[in-house]
Structures are given as C-alpha cells and as structure tokens.
Tab-separated table of N, CA, C and O in Angstrom:
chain	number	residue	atom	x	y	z
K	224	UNK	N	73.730	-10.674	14.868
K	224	UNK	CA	72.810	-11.600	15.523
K	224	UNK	C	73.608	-12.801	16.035
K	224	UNK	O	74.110	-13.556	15.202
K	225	UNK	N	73.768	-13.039	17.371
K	225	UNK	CA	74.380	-14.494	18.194
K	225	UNK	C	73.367	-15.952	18.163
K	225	UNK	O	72.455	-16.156	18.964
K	226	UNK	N	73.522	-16.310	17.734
K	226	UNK	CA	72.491	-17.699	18.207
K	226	UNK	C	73.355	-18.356	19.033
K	226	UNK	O	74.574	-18.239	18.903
K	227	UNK	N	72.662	-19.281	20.173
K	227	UNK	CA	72.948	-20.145	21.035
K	227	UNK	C	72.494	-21.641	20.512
K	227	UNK	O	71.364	-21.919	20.110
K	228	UNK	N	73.571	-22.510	20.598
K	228	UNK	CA	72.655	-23.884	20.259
K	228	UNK	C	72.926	-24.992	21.425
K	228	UNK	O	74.065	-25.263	21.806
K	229	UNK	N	71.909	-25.517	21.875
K	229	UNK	CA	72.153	-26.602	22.956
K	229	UNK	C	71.405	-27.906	22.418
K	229	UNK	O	70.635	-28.039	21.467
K	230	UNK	N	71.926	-28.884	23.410
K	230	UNK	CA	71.709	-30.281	22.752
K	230	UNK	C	70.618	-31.076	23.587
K	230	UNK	O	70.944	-31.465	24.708
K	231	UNK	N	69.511	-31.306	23.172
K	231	UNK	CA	68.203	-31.743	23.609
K	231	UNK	C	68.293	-33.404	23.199
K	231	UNK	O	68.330	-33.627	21.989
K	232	UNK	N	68.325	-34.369	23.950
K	232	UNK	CA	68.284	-35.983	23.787
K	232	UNK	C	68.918	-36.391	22.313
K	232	UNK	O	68.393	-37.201	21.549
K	233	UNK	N	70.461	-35.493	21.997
K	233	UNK	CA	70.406	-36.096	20.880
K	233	UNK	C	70.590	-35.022	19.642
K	233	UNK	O	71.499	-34.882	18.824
K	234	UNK	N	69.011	-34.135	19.904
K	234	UNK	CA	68.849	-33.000	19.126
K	234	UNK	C	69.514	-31.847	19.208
K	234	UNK	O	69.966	-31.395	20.260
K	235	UNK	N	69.597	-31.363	18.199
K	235	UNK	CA	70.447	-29.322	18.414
K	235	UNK	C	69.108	-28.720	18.289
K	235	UNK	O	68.145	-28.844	17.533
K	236	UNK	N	69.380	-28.113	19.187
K	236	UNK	CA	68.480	-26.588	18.689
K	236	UNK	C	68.816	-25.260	19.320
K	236	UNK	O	69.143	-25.043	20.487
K	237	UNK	N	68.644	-24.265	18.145
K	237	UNK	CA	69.592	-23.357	17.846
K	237	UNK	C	68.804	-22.262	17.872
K	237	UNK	O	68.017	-21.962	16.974
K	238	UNK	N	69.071	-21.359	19.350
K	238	UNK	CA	68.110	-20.022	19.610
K	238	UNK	C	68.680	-19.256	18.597
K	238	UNK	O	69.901	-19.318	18.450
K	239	UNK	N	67.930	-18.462	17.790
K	239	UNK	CA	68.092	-17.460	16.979
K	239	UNK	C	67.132	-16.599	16.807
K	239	UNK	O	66.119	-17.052	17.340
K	240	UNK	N	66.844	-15.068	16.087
K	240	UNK	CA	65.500	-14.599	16.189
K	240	UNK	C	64.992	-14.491	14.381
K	240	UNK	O	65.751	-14.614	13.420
K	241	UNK	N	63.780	-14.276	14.352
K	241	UNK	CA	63.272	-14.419	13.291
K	241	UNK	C	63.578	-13.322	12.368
K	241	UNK	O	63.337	-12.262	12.944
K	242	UNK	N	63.934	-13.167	11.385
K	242	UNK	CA	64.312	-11.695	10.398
K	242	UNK	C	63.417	-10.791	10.188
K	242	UNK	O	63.625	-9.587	10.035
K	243	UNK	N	62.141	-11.485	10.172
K	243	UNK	CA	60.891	-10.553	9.673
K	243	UNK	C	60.186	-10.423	10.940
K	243	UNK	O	59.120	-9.808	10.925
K	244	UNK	N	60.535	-10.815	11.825
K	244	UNK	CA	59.395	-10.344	13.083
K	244	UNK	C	60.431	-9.800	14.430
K	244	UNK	O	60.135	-9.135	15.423
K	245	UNK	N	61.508	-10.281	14.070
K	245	UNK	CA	63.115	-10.060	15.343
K	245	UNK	C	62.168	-11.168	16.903
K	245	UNK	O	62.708	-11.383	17.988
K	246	UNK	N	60.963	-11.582	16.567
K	246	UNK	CA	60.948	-12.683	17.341
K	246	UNK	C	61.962	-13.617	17.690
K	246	UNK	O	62.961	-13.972	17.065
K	247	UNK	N	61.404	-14.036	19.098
K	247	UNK	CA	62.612	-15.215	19.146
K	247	UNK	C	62.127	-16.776	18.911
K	247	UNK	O	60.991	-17.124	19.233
K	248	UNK	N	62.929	-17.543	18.415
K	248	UNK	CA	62.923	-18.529	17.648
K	248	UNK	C	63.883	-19.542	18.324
K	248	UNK	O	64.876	-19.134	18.925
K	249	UNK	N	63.554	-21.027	18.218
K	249	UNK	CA	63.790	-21.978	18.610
K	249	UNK	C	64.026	-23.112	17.637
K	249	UNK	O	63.034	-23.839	17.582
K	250	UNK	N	65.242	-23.589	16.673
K	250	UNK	CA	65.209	-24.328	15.699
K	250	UNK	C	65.349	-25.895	16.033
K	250	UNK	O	66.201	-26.356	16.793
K	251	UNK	N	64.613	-26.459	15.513
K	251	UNK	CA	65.141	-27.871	16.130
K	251	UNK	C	65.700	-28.737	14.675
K	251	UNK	O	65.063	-28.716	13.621
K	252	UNK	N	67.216	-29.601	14.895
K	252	UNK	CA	67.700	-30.645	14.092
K	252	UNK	C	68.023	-31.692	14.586
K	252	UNK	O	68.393	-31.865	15.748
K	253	UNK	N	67.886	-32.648	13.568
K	253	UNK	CA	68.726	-34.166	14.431
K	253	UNK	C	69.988	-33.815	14.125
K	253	UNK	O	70.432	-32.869	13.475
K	254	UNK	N	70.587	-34.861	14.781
K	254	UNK	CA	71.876	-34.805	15.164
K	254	UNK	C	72.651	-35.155	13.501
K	254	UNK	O	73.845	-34.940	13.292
K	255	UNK	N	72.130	-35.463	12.928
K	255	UNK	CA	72.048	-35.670	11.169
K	255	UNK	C	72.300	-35.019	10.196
K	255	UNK	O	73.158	-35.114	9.319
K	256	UNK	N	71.138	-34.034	10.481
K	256	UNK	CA	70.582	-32.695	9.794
K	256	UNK	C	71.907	-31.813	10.209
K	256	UNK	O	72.655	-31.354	9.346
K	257	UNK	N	72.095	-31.646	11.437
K	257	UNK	CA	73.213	-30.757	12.148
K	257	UNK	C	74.284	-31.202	11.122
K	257	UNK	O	74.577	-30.256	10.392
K	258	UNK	N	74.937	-32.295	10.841
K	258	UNK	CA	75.872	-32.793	10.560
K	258	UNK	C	76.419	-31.996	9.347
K	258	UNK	O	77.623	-31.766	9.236
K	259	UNK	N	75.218	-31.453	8.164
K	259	UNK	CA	75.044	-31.248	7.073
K	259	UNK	C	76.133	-30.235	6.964
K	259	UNK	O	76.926	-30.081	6.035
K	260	UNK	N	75.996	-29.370	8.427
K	260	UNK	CA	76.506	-27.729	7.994
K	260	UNK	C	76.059	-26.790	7.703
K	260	UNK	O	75.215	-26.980	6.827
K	261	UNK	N	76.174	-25.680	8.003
K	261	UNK	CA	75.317	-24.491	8.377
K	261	UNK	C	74.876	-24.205	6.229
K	261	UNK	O	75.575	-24.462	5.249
K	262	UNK	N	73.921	-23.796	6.298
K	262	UNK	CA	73.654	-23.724	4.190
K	262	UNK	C	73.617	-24.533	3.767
K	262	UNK	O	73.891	-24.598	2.568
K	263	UNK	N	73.144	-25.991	4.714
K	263	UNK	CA	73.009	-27.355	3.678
K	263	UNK	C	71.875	-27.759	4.852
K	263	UNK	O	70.952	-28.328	4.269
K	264	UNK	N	71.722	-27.710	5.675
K	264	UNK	CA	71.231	-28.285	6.658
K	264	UNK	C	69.870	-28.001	6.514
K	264	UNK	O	69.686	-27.325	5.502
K	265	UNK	N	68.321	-28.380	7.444
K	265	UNK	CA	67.069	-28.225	7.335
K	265	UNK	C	66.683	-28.007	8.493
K	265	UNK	O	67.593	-28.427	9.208
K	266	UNK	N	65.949	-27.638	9.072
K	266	UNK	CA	65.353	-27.987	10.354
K	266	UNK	C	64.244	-28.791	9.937
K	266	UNK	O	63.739	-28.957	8.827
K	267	UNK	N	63.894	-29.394	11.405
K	267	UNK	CA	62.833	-30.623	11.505
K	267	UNK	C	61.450	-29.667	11.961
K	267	UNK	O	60.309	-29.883	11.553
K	268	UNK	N	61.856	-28.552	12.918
K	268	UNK	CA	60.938	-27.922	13.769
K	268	UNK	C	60.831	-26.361	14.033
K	268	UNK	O	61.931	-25.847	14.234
K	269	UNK	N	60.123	-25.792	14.061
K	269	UNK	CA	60.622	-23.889	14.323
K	269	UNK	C	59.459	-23.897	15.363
K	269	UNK	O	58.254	-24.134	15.273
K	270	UNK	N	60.465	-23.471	16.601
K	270	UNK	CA	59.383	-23.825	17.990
K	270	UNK	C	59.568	-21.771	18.287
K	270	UNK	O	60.297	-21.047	17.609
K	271	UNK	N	58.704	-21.324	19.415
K	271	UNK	CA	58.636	-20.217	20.085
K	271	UNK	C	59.030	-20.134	21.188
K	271	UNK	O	59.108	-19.097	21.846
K	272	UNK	N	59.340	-21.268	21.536
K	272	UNK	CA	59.789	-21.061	23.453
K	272	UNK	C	60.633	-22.720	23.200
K	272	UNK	O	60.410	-23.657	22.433
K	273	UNK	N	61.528	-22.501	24.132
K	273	UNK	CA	62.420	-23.685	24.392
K	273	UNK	C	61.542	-24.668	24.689
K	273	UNK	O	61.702	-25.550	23.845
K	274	UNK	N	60.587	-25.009	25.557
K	274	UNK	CA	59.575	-25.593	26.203
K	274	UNK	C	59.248	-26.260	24.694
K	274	UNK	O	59.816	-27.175	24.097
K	275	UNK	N	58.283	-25.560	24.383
K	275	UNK	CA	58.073	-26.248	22.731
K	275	UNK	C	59.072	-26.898	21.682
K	275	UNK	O	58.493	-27.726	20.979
K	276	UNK	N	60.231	-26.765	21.432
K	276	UNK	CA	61.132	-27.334	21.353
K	276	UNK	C	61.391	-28.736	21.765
K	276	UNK	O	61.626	-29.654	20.980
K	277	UNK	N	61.328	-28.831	23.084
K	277	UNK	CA	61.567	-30.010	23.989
K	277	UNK	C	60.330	-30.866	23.608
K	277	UNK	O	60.529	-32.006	23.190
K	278	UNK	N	58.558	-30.200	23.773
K	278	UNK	CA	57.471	-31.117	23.649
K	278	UNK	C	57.845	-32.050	22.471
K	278	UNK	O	57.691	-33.266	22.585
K	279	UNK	N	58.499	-31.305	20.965
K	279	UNK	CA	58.615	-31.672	19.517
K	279	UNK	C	59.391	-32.770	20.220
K	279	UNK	O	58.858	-33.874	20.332
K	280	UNK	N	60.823	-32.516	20.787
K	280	UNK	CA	61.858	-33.429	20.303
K	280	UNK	C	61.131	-34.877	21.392
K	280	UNK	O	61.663	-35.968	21.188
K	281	UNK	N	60.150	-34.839	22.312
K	281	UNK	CA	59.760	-35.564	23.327
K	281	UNK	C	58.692	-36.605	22.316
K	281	UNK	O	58.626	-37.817	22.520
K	282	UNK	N	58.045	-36.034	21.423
K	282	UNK	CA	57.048	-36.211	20.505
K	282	UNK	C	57.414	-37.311	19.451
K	282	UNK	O	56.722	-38.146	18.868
K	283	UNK	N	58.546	-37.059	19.419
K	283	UNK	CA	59.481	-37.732	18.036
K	283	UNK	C	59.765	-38.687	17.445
K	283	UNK	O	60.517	-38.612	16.473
C-alpha cells in the first residue's frame, strides 16, 4: 500500500486506503502531530475525498 501526503495551509494529509473497507481515505495532521512520527502520531481528521479534508483544515 503507497500513501501520498501533501501539505494543506500548514496541514499534512496523507492519502491512504482504509484496511477494512480498501476505501480511500484522507488523513488530516497538524504540522505537530506530523512531527511525532509515523506510530506516535494521531490524526485530527479521517476525511473521504480531498475536498473534505480541505473543508476540516478551512474549519479549524
């Protein structure tokens, strides 16, 4: 599985797909959270479309 991560005002968020559905998935972190490292880190948001992603991090 590849994930892509791009940087939204600040934010990462990190296309990946879901394990139990192979949906695709949209993770959102602050630039903070990111910092942590992949197995320490949290997300803030689990969006379905990039679009949603962006509304969260616009929302914030």
């Amino acid at each position: 599985m590849t994930t892509k991560v791009k940087q939204y005002k600040g934010f990462k968020v990190q296309e990946t797909q879901d394990i139990n559905t192979g949906s695709q998935l949209f993770v959102v972190y602050t630039a903070e959270e990111w910092a942590y490292g992949k197995g320490i880190r949290s997300y803030e948001w689990e969006a379905s479309t990039m679009q949603e992603a962006k509304d969260f991090i616009d929302g914030y």
